């Protein structure tokens, strides 16, 4: 059986070469006679795996020396609590509301302090990114929070908010490593890896060292303190070792492609093919304001729900998987993460053209 | 290269047949054209994987219908906080201190309430399980906490504490599925899977339904509430899907062996071979009181640290991996989890005999 064209929003497609290597090494990683799943996390072999993963990620993203890289558990959902528990010194934070995931982050942060929504795109179903100039940043805000790419709605920040000397916190779960970002502009970046990097169960946190303190909210569990993980190089307890190993392979795969500049070009080409078609099509329409379109999640609709459903069904029959839009918004969504090959995108657009011709009224 | 005899305390050896299947399915799980790592956790295929895993676990352990099975993240370390945050209604709990992991659990619980250590084996380096009769259970204790098998020290409860109508909470990270346990005697059982079940990054929680309530300590993060996970069948957020898939295969492997009664017999035979040798040897000595010996972690020493080190080194050269005792106690430890084949144990004992002959004074 051929590999599917998997447009899932996450967990999502991974590079075939990475999976091949993982399969080959499953019973015997480099002559150790063990799977990476079976290794002590305190062994030299695993230490090399996690150190190399971090090193490659640092290279790819140009992470400055005064930032720590942590490989944690609990996904983005746990970061929604961990961030306020660790960073809310004044118990105030500003959030930009751009969809379902910022809503969850906001609700969670409200358990710990005052949350001001300084901008929102809820008025038009989150189909755009709010204006990021002249935001009313709260004087005593401990940080400003954004979701850099919104998986459900297909929007993305092309310019980050102007927030003066405040700390910027960003959820990059669905676009980390899709293009270069200036890490130094952020206080904290986090990403559940299951969209663009690896298997679910690992969350990468990139945090500026001065934000790692013992001064956390009372009652913060040990496992939810950045300091404990930073002090122990993510090995305070047993880490999600196999997931980290796969992430390391994906980092290497991106490096071999040429790094994030090269990755960005490929992603622009891939997304461009779909958006160009959407802009020409008389049946399919993109749902997002052009300037805020995501490179990773392309959302679109026809003018009828019946036709949407027919499209998704027929696409599936042709081997295009997971094109249904998020259950909360409907329509269609093609998630075209780093690992989606160009040919997958071309095949999808060909199929859309064919579908349009066959179903023209 | 042959597979190593891996005596690691965790992450630890997994059944070879499970790893083979995983390798074969890596690029294409059952004709889906996807790896399990790449699948939406909301897909039918993955739902079947997680449902089957739970079903098999329920069968194996005879889990009553009024218990929920949860697959969570954060390991045992996160449970150390999650348990008091969810169960400490009176803010009082009783703990039996049997080693490093109960110490950590106690320290964590003390952040949330009063913790009484009702018994301890610290006086003799945790080399035994304290008497479990006539314990002074606190009247208002919300629960009584034990660690059922102590990985570091090689001890195990062969009889559980008499605690009247109190709720018994047990950490079974290092002996879950090694033998039958009466689940109905417990309010909550948890186990990080990376010792006896699967890859690090999944923790199994078996919890009686009446203990799952919204009445948790103020400030408990959403991800640390049992109710949210129970209400969503462990799919509130993206679960550690690949790890759950491997756990499911291991559950099936145990079922095919004949279930937990069969597993127990095998484990008794394997552990018996090592303990019998230790009891006869004039060089090696078991460190644990006989009646409290673990079936999973066999700890032993010679009378000199130099000889210990020599043994570990020479054993490694012969393909016996990870026999060094925990860094906090020294000596040796052979972890002989379910997946360690009988031949591995026999080979180890042969090697110990040979070493003893060669190094006799």
XYZ file of C-alpha atoms in Angstrom:
722
model
C 0.000 0.000 0.000
C 1.228 3.482 -0.882
C 1.559 6.172 1.736
C -1.541 8.322 2.079
C -1.648 12.034 1.322
C -2.358 12.894 4.914
C -3.665 16.443 5.398
C -4.386 15.940 9.093
C -4.102 19.017 11.313
C -2.304 17.008 13.967
C -1.034 14.506 14.811
C 0.146 14.828 11.249
C 2.330 13.592 8.473
C 6.013 12.952 9.226
C 8.901 12.667 6.766
C 8.961 9.210 5.249
C 12.734 8.954 5.616
C 12.416 9.592 9.354
C 9.865 6.819 9.738
C 12.047 4.452 7.687
C 15.029 5.092 9.928
C 12.911 4.644 13.049
C 11.609 1.333 11.735
C 15.119 0.130 10.924
C 16.418 1.084 14.361
C 13.439 -0.293 16.277
C 15.095 -3.462 17.580
C 18.657 -2.274 17.678
C 19.650 1.373 17.858
C 23.166 1.684 16.478
C 24.469 -1.612 17.758
C 23.182 -1.225 21.319
C 20.881 -4.225 20.983
C 18.034 -2.041 22.253
C 15.226 0.091 20.944
C 15.354 3.738 21.986
C 12.117 2.902 23.837
C 14.024 0.506 26.059
C 16.945 2.701 27.042
C 17.592 4.250 30.395
C 17.170 7.997 30.030
C 20.351 8.275 32.112
C 22.401 6.253 29.627
C 25.142 7.843 27.517
C 23.371 6.798 24.333
C 20.145 8.557 25.240
C 21.962 11.610 26.559
C 23.553 11.910 23.145
C 20.143 11.656 21.496
C 18.581 14.433 23.568
C 21.685 16.647 23.398
C 21.893 16.314 19.644
C 18.195 17.037 19.284
C 18.604 20.235 21.280
C 21.753 21.215 19.405
C 20.137 20.844 16.003
C 17.029 22.735 17.106
C 19.232 25.562 18.393
C 21.043 25.722 15.076
C 17.855 25.657 13.032
C 16.084 28.380 14.980
C 19.178 30.377 15.905
C 18.269 30.134 19.566
C 20.426 32.568 21.579
C 22.577 31.246 24.414
C 20.463 32.940 27.049
C 17.502 30.727 26.198
C 16.857 27.233 27.516
C 15.286 24.508 25.411
C 13.039 22.112 27.317
C 11.358 18.921 26.162
C 8.290 18.477 28.372
C 5.031 16.557 28.563
C 1.386 17.562 28.696
C 1.157 19.326 25.375
C 0.132 22.898 24.758
C -2.847 22.380 27.069
C -0.545 22.033 30.038
C 1.431 25.092 28.961
C -1.807 27.068 29.228
C -1.494 26.625 33.013
C 2.270 26.417 33.321
C 2.768 29.834 31.721
C 0.672 31.839 34.181
C 1.816 29.715 37.119
C 5.428 30.592 36.317
C 5.227 34.037 34.773
C 2.341 35.828 36.486
C 4.254 37.766 39.099
C 1.751 40.654 39.106
C -1.149 38.339 38.354
C -1.974 40.247 35.169
C -1.524 39.218 31.556
C -2.659 40.420 28.135
C -3.933 37.957 25.544
C -4.782 38.349 21.874
C -7.757 36.155 21.069
C -7.459 34.509 17.656
C -9.424 31.314 18.087
C -10.157 28.154 19.952
C -6.672 27.652 21.376
C -6.257 31.185 22.682
C -9.718 30.857 24.228
C -8.584 27.812 26.145
C -5.359 29.560 27.141
C -7.346 32.577 28.340
C -9.780 30.487 30.364
C -6.895 28.680 32.025
C -4.937 31.860 32.791
C -8.049 33.378 34.404
C -7.739 30.767 37.142
C -4.535 32.493 38.188
C -4.986 36.191 37.614
C -6.509 39.022 35.619
C -6.526 38.460 31.897
C -7.108 41.329 29.499
C -8.074 40.550 25.938
C -6.254 43.354 24.157
C -7.385 42.344 20.680
C -9.650 39.744 19.139
C -10.831 38.528 15.750
C -13.858 36.753 17.126
C -16.209 39.229 15.413
C -15.496 37.621 12.046
C -15.075 33.989 13.062
C -11.354 34.411 13.579
C -10.789 34.772 9.840
C -8.060 37.373 10.312
C -5.314 38.486 12.683
C -6.218 41.651 14.610
C -4.265 44.848 14.052
C -1.108 44.602 16.106
C -0.209 48.297 16.327
C -1.331 50.619 19.102
C -2.453 47.777 21.330
C -3.529 48.748 24.807
C -0.924 46.834 26.748
C -1.703 46.755 30.467
C 0.922 48.613 32.480
C 1.359 45.764 34.913
C 0.981 42.890 32.424
C 3.455 40.133 33.186
C 3.402 39.063 29.555
C 1.523 39.330 26.279
C 0.268 36.085 24.777
C -0.386 35.179 21.156
C -1.035 32.042 19.135
C 1.309 32.453 16.180
C -0.550 30.200 13.773
C -4.165 29.234 14.263
C -4.683 25.666 13.134
C -8.450 25.698 13.219
C -8.957 28.912 11.241
C -5.867 29.004 9.024
C -4.532 32.367 10.139
C -1.009 33.408 10.969
C 0.834 36.432 12.286
C 3.031 37.921 9.600
C 4.008 40.687 11.935
C 4.217 40.282 15.682
C 2.495 42.661 18.076
C 4.232 45.829 19.157
C 4.431 45.433 22.898
C 7.304 47.646 23.989
C 9.428 45.979 26.626
C 6.822 43.434 27.673
C 7.463 39.705 27.471
C 5.970 38.052 24.401
C 4.743 34.478 24.814
C 3.799 32.523 21.704
C 2.092 29.245 21.000
C 3.796 27.982 17.831
C 2.373 24.471 17.945
C 1.261 24.527 14.338
C 4.031 26.478 12.648
C 7.235 25.940 14.565
C 10.096 25.263 12.130
C 8.005 26.227 9.117
C 10.071 29.377 8.625
C 12.644 31.419 10.558
C 11.418 33.375 13.585
C 13.483 35.783 15.598
C 13.572 33.893 18.884
C 15.081 36.929 20.614
C 11.781 38.781 20.149
C 10.049 36.303 22.444
C 10.297 35.555 26.129
C 8.796 32.114 25.699
C 7.886 30.021 22.669
C 6.188 26.682 23.040
C 4.948 24.038 20.633
C 3.239 20.715 20.993
C 5.302 18.752 18.493
C 2.520 16.658 16.995
C 1.772 18.997 14.125
C 5.028 19.955 12.508
C 7.721 17.982 14.324
C 7.050 14.605 15.861
C 4.724 12.243 17.679
C 2.223 13.576 20.227
C 3.467 13.610 23.807
C 6.311 16.108 23.613
C 6.062 19.871 23.973
C 9.088 22.010 23.194
C 9.549 25.108 25.337
C 12.109 27.780 24.446
C 12.397 30.180 27.340
C 14.638 33.137 28.129
C 16.724 32.353 31.169
C 15.712 35.373 33.236
C 12.110 34.123 33.154
C 13.091 30.879 34.839
C 12.746 31.564 38.549
C 11.731 29.893 41.760
C 9.178 32.615 42.291
C 6.123 30.776 40.984
C 2.518 30.827 42.172
C 1.922 28.987 45.414
C 0.741 25.432 44.783
C 2.515 25.062 41.433
C 3.330 21.342 41.092
C 7.028 20.526 40.761
C 6.441 19.139 37.280
C 4.923 22.468 36.235
C 7.951 24.546 37.188
C 10.245 25.540 34.351
C 13.148 25.825 36.761
C 13.134 22.172 37.755
C 13.267 21.071 34.133
C 15.825 23.707 33.145
C 18.105 22.779 36.049
C 17.928 19.125 35.025
C 18.247 19.471 31.231
C 14.713 18.034 30.825
C 15.762 14.923 32.763
C 14.235 15.683 36.157
C 12.023 12.658 35.607
C 11.818 10.177 32.764
C 11.201 12.248 29.630
C 9.090 11.134 26.635
C 12.283 9.640 25.253
C 11.063 8.013 22.061
C 9.220 11.151 20.996
C 12.328 13.251 21.573
C 14.311 10.791 19.455
C 11.873 11.202 16.546
C 11.911 15.003 16.952
C 15.702 14.883 16.713
C 15.454 13.031 13.431
C 12.997 15.599 12.078
C 15.288 18.466 13.124
C 18.093 16.738 11.222
C 15.827 16.244 8.202
C 15.107 19.989 8.104
C 18.796 20.788 8.477
C 19.582 18.507 5.543
C 16.987 20.326 3.444
C 18.868 23.549 4.129
C 17.361 24.876 7.336
C 14.450 27.203 7.919
C 15.064 29.584 5.009
C 14.918 26.653 2.608
C 11.925 25.230 4.481
C 10.113 28.545 4.193
C 10.625 28.673 0.421
C 9.227 25.184 0.064
C 6.286 26.027 2.309
C 5.579 29.224 0.353
C 5.639 27.273 -2.880
C 3.316 24.596 -1.537
C 0.850 26.999 0.067
C 1.052 29.246 -2.998
C -0.155 26.459 -5.245
C -3.271 25.934 -3.137
C -4.029 29.615 -2.523
C -3.503 30.484 -6.199
C -6.004 27.849 -7.125
C -8.479 29.041 -4.482
C -8.191 32.608 -5.780
C -8.997 31.478 -9.319
C -11.609 28.870 -8.505
C -15.287 29.631 -8.972
C -16.265 26.838 -6.603
C -13.750 26.876 -3.760
C -13.014 29.925 -1.639
C -10.353 30.550 0.974
C -11.854 31.652 4.300
C -9.031 33.836 5.541
C -8.088 37.448 4.790
C -5.230 37.213 2.284
C -2.547 38.948 4.299
C -3.127 36.657 7.302
C -3.119 33.332 5.510
C -1.296 30.472 7.184
C 1.404 28.566 5.315
C 0.469 25.455 7.249
C -3.317 25.223 7.421
C -5.315 26.186 4.355
C -9.006 26.563 5.102
C -11.611 26.751 2.362
C -15.276 26.203 1.552
C -17.633 25.824 -1.354
C -20.958 27.622 -1.212
C -22.802 24.585 0.093
C -22.310 22.182 2.965
C -23.517 19.326 0.779
C -20.830 20.032 -1.760
C -18.224 20.322 1.039
C -19.220 16.908 2.326
C -19.170 15.424 -1.169
C -15.721 16.841 -1.757
C -14.310 15.434 1.479
C -15.814 12.043 0.769
C -14.580 11.799 -2.806
C -11.164 13.117 -1.849
C -10.866 10.398 0.771
C -11.740 7.759 -1.788
C -8.816 9.044 -3.852
C -6.369 8.798 -0.923
C -6.513 12.407 0.325
C -7.034 11.993 4.052
C -8.336 14.361 6.731
C -9.529 17.246 4.568
C -12.591 17.906 6.681
C -12.484 21.243 8.494
C -12.347 21.383 12.272
C -15.578 20.177 13.861
C -16.235 23.685 15.237
C -16.074 25.480 11.872
C -16.894 22.999 9.127
C -15.753 23.392 5.525
C -12.394 22.005 4.488
C -8.860 22.317 5.737
C -5.680 21.084 4.134
C -2.849 21.030 6.641
C 0.333 21.136 4.623
C 3.049 20.875 7.226
C 6.763 20.624 6.449
C 6.557 16.899 5.796
C 3.802 17.147 3.169
C 5.575 16.618 -0.149
C 5.089 19.086 -2.985
C 3.584 16.303 -5.064
C 0.888 15.855 -2.406
C -0.149 19.476 -2.763
C -0.090 19.304 -6.561
C -2.154 16.131 -6.502
C -4.677 17.793 -4.199
C -5.060 20.821 -6.449
C -5.445 18.579 -9.514
C -8.153 16.721 -7.705
C -9.868 19.975 -6.722
C -9.791 21.133 -10.345
C -11.263 17.871 -11.511
C -13.923 18.006 -8.807
C -14.808 21.551 -9.797
C -15.191 20.605 -13.445
C -17.334 17.604 -12.649
C -19.572 19.452 -10.241
C -19.994 22.728 -12.021
C -23.587 23.838 -12.041
C 23.772 -7.628 16.286
C 21.849 -9.670 18.816
C 19.443 -8.067 21.225
C 21.040 -7.114 24.529
C 20.069 -8.626 27.856
C 18.777 -5.318 29.139
C 18.314 -5.247 32.920
C 17.506 -1.534 32.987
C 15.159 -0.373 35.767
C 13.271 1.795 33.315
C 12.810 2.685 30.571
C 13.249 -1.017 30.157
C 13.120 -4.041 27.924
C 10.013 -4.572 25.793
C 8.820 -7.788 24.159
C 10.714 -8.365 20.942
C 7.557 -9.371 19.081
C 5.944 -6.050 20.001
C 8.909 -4.104 18.647
C 8.889 -6.185 15.461
C 5.223 -5.442 14.862
C 5.771 -1.754 15.543
C 8.641 -1.663 13.061
C 6.561 -3.407 10.407
C 3.641 -1.030 10.903
C 5.758 2.123 11.066
C 5.015 3.415 7.557
C 1.613 1.901 7.090
C -0.628 0.860 9.945
C -3.036 -1.765 8.633
C -3.426 -0.326 5.152
C -4.083 3.246 6.266
C -0.931 4.498 4.549
C 0.041 6.194 7.808
C 2.123 5.556 10.878
C 0.202 5.598 14.154
C 2.364 8.655 14.928
C 0.722 10.505 12.054
C -2.919 9.801 12.809
C -5.477 12.206 14.095
C -6.351 11.168 17.637
C -9.975 11.791 16.636
C -9.816 9.270 13.785
C -11.729 5.993 13.901
C -8.518 4.024 13.548
C -6.926 5.631 16.586
C -10.119 5.408 18.608
C -10.056 1.680 18.007
C -6.435 1.523 19.159
C -7.103 3.311 22.451
C -10.384 1.500 23.085
C -8.797 -1.880 22.482
C -5.874 -1.009 24.735
C -8.269 -0.131 27.537
C -10.411 -3.197 26.954
C -7.459 -5.563 27.118
C -6.091 -3.880 30.226
C -9.499 -4.192 31.878
C -9.618 -7.876 31.057
C -6.084 -8.523 32.277
C -6.489 -6.752 35.606
C -10.160 -7.533 36.109
C -10.928 -3.851 36.484
C -14.468 -3.414 37.824
C -16.990 -1.343 35.862
C -17.017 1.409 38.451
C -13.390 2.251 37.696
C -12.152 4.495 34.912
C -8.935 3.818 33.029
C -7.031 6.928 31.960
C -3.953 7.274 29.761
C -2.238 10.493 30.818
C 1.068 12.318 30.526
C 3.633 13.563 33.023
C 4.618 10.242 34.535
C 4.390 9.233 38.165
C 6.030 12.543 39.116
C 2.975 14.427 37.962
C 0.686 12.029 39.797
C 2.488 12.998 42.999
C 0.752 16.386 42.663
C -2.377 15.310 40.850
C -3.382 12.905 43.603
C -3.469 15.422 46.469
C -4.893 18.137 44.227
C -7.825 15.878 43.387
C -8.274 13.752 46.488
C -7.319 15.944 49.451
C -10.740 17.123 50.504
C -9.764 17.375 54.191
C -6.196 18.318 53.317
C -4.847 15.311 55.206
C -3.260 12.143 53.909
C -1.290 9.196 55.284
C 1.810 7.923 53.493
C 3.954 4.837 53.998
C 7.559 5.734 53.280
C 9.408 2.946 51.482
C 12.010 4.818 49.504
C 12.988 7.494 47.089
C 9.697 7.608 45.209
C 7.475 7.805 48.260
C 9.760 10.552 49.569
C 9.125 12.557 46.447
C 5.400 11.849 46.652
C 5.374 12.959 50.293
C 7.284 16.175 49.586
C 4.861 17.009 46.799
C 1.740 16.240 48.853
C 3.018 18.478 51.657
C 2.548 21.443 49.331
C -1.185 20.795 49.538
C -1.933 19.556 53.015
C -0.877 17.675 56.110
C 0.964 14.452 55.419
C 1.421 11.860 58.110
C 4.062 9.192 57.642
C 2.315 6.274 59.266
C 5.119 3.783 58.652
C 8.610 3.850 57.217
C 11.508 1.539 56.454
C 14.052 4.309 56.250
C 15.821 3.064 59.391
C 17.293 0.143 57.444
C 17.853 1.773 54.057
C 14.410 0.745 52.863
C 15.436 -2.904 52.715
C 12.033 -4.101 53.904
C 8.339 -3.252 53.850
C 7.055 -1.932 57.176
C 4.514 -3.914 59.177
C 1.119 -3.175 57.692
C -1.063 -4.193 60.629
C -2.236 -1.847 63.363
C -1.234 1.254 61.437
C -2.235 4.551 62.959
C -4.498 5.779 60.213
C -5.441 9.436 60.690
C -9.159 9.861 61.303
C -9.512 12.545 58.693
C -7.058 11.122 56.157
C -8.400 11.542 52.649
C -6.376 8.557 51.506
C -3.513 6.233 52.381
C -0.620 6.113 49.951
C 1.825 3.311 49.210
C 4.405 2.463 46.573
C 3.608 -1.154 45.752
C 7.025 -2.105 44.387
C 10.135 -0.101 45.121
C 12.370 -0.088 42.060
C 15.402 1.395 43.748
C 15.493 -0.967 46.738
C 13.894 -4.110 45.351
C 11.076 -4.400 47.861
C 7.440 -5.198 47.311
C 4.220 -5.410 49.303
C 3.045 -8.981 49.522
C 0.191 -7.898 51.720
C -1.453 -4.526 51.475
C -1.976 -2.288 54.497
C -5.057 -2.710 56.631
C -6.694 0.668 56.403
C -10.344 0.075 57.185
C -12.612 2.057 54.907
C -9.994 4.552 53.819
C -9.037 5.013 50.183
C -5.869 3.192 49.197
C -3.700 4.848 46.556
C -0.850 2.858 45.030
C 2.070 3.640 42.791
C 2.517 0.458 40.744
C 4.940 1.900 38.205
C 7.397 -0.934 38.542
C 5.128 -3.926 38.988
C 1.875 -3.277 37.207
C 0.827 -6.364 35.239
C 3.489 -8.538 36.836
C 0.839 -10.476 38.755
C -2.864 -10.173 39.585
C -3.904 -7.450 42.029
C -7.363 -6.975 43.410
C -8.167 -3.620 41.852
C -11.275 -3.331 44.036
C -9.056 -2.953 47.096
C -7.726 0.317 45.738
C -9.235 3.723 45.161
C -6.550 4.708 42.715
C -3.714 2.820 41.057
C -1.229 4.557 38.818
C 1.805 3.458 36.861
C 4.280 5.205 34.625
C 4.416 2.652 31.831
C 8.128 2.848 31.069
C 9.123 -0.013 33.335
C 6.799 -2.893 32.683
C 4.525 -1.810 29.851
C 5.676 0.620 27.200
C 7.658 3.671 26.191
C 8.111 6.570 28.617
C 5.515 9.314 28.307
C 2.344 7.506 29.303
C 0.987 7.039 32.800
C -1.953 4.718 33.369
C -4.414 5.747 36.065
C -7.107 3.380 37.303
C -9.502 5.309 39.488
C -12.773 4.498 41.215
C -15.524 6.648 39.781
C -16.706 8.161 43.043
C -13.253 9.719 43.488
C -13.590 11.626 40.232
C -15.175 14.929 41.192
C -15.118 18.588 40.315
C -14.276 19.380 43.897
C -10.509 19.765 43.507
C -8.084 22.140 45.192
C -8.319 25.699 43.965
C -5.760 26.415 41.270
C -5.608 22.846 39.982
C -4.757 23.106 36.267
C -7.334 21.636 33.906
C -4.832 19.031 32.724
C -4.369 17.874 36.311
C -8.045 17.131 36.896
C -9.067 13.508 36.654
C -12.600 14.519 35.774
C -11.659 16.289 32.554
C -9.784 13.233 31.316
C -12.422 10.786 32.507
C -15.216 12.767 30.846
C -13.272 12.760 27.578
C -12.019 9.155 27.542
C -8.422 10.431 27.764
C -8.961 12.525 24.635
C -9.463 15.965 26.152
C -6.291 17.001 24.388
C -3.964 15.081 22.082
C -2.867 12.016 24.039
C 0.579 10.374 23.785
C -0.872 8.288 20.975
C 2.102 6.253 19.866
C 2.926 5.244 23.425
C -0.659 4.122 24.002
C -0.456 2.051 20.811
C 2.668 0.260 22.087
C 1.040 -0.287 25.504
C -1.914 -1.891 23.737
C 0.400 -4.314 21.999
C 2.060 -5.224 25.298
C -1.344 -5.808 26.931
C -2.171 -8.146 24.050
C 1.189 -9.908 24.429
C 0.421 -10.610 28.100
C -3.053 -11.812 27.223
C -1.588 -14.206 24.658
C 0.783 -15.560 27.311
C -2.251 -16.413 29.425
C -2.909 -13.284 31.456
C -1.633 -12.222 34.848
C -1.760 -15.633 36.558
C 0.500 -17.038 33.854
C 2.672 -13.926 33.974
C 3.059 -14.285 37.731
C 4.232 -17.894 37.411
C 6.825 -16.878 34.850
C 7.961 -13.982 37.021
C 8.199 -16.214 40.083
C 10.272 -18.679 38.134
C 12.602 -15.995 36.808
C 13.028 -14.202 40.133
C 13.345 -17.576 41.904
C 16.358 -18.480 39.799
C 18.191 -15.303 40.800
C 17.180 -15.331 44.459
C 18.040 -19.030 44.814
C 21.472 -18.316 43.475
C 21.889 -15.305 45.786
C 20.896 -17.422 48.791
C 23.534 -20.021 47.924
C 26.285 -17.723 46.785
C 29.225 -16.934 49.031
C 30.016 -13.802 47.092
C 26.698 -12.205 46.173
C 24.036 -11.297 48.711
C 20.491 -10.063 48.257
C 19.887 -6.777 50.082
C 16.200 -7.215 50.884
C 14.420 -9.087 53.672
C 13.245 -12.331 52.078
C 9.529 -11.927 52.591
C 9.549 -8.488 50.958
C 11.553 -9.307 47.857
C 10.400 -7.830 44.584
C 9.707 -10.053 41.600
C 10.782 -7.243 39.317
C 13.887 -5.627 40.764
C 16.512 -7.873 42.341
C 19.093 -5.906 44.332
C 22.343 -7.463 45.472
C 25.888 -6.707 46.529
C 29.241 -8.351 47.063
C 31.230 -7.411 50.132
C 33.314 -4.843 48.304
C 32.546 -1.883 46.090
C 35.540 -2.717 43.917
C 34.174 -6.173 43.236
C 30.725 -4.691 42.527
C 32.264 -2.369 39.965
C 34.291 -5.175 38.408
C 31.186 -7.320 38.129
C 29.140 -4.599 36.447
C 31.946 -3.879 34.010
C 32.577 -7.488 33.047
C 28.877 -8.210 32.793
C 28.489 -5.322 30.384
C 31.302 -6.670 28.242
C 29.322 -9.916 28.006
C 26.134 -8.135 26.882
C 24.357 -7.799 30.245
C 23.317 -4.165 30.306
C 22.347 -1.831 33.150
C 23.189 -3.996 36.150
C 24.538 -1.121 38.185
C 22.428 -0.306 41.249
C 20.613 3.010 41.502
C 23.029 5.900 41.912
C 21.673 6.570 45.419
C 22.342 3.060 46.788
C 25.132 1.474 44.746
C 25.612 -2.284 44.437
C 23.805 -4.135 41.675
C 20.255 -4.393 40.470
C 18.805 -6.719 37.892
C 15.417 -5.511 36.762
C 13.639 -8.525 35.348
C 10.384 -7.122 34.085
C 7.771 -9.147 32.206
C 9.618 -8.786 28.909
C 12.916 -10.197 30.184
C 13.088 -13.703 28.741
C 13.812 -16.665 31.004
C 16.991 -17.314 29.062
C 18.218 -13.820 29.984
C 17.867 -14.616 33.661
C 19.549 -18.006 33.257
C 22.385 -16.432 31.321
C 22.834 -13.824 34.045
C 23.011 -16.426 36.795
C 25.503 -18.499 34.790
C 27.610 -15.411 34.403
C 27.376 -14.667 38.139
C 28.472 -18.242 38.925
C 31.416 -17.955 36.582
C 32.353 -14.584 38.018
C 32.196 -15.982 41.541
C 34.437 -18.900 40.621
C 36.955 -16.680 38.913
C 37.044 -14.122 41.691
C 36.937 -16.376 44.732
C 39.445 -15.319 47.327
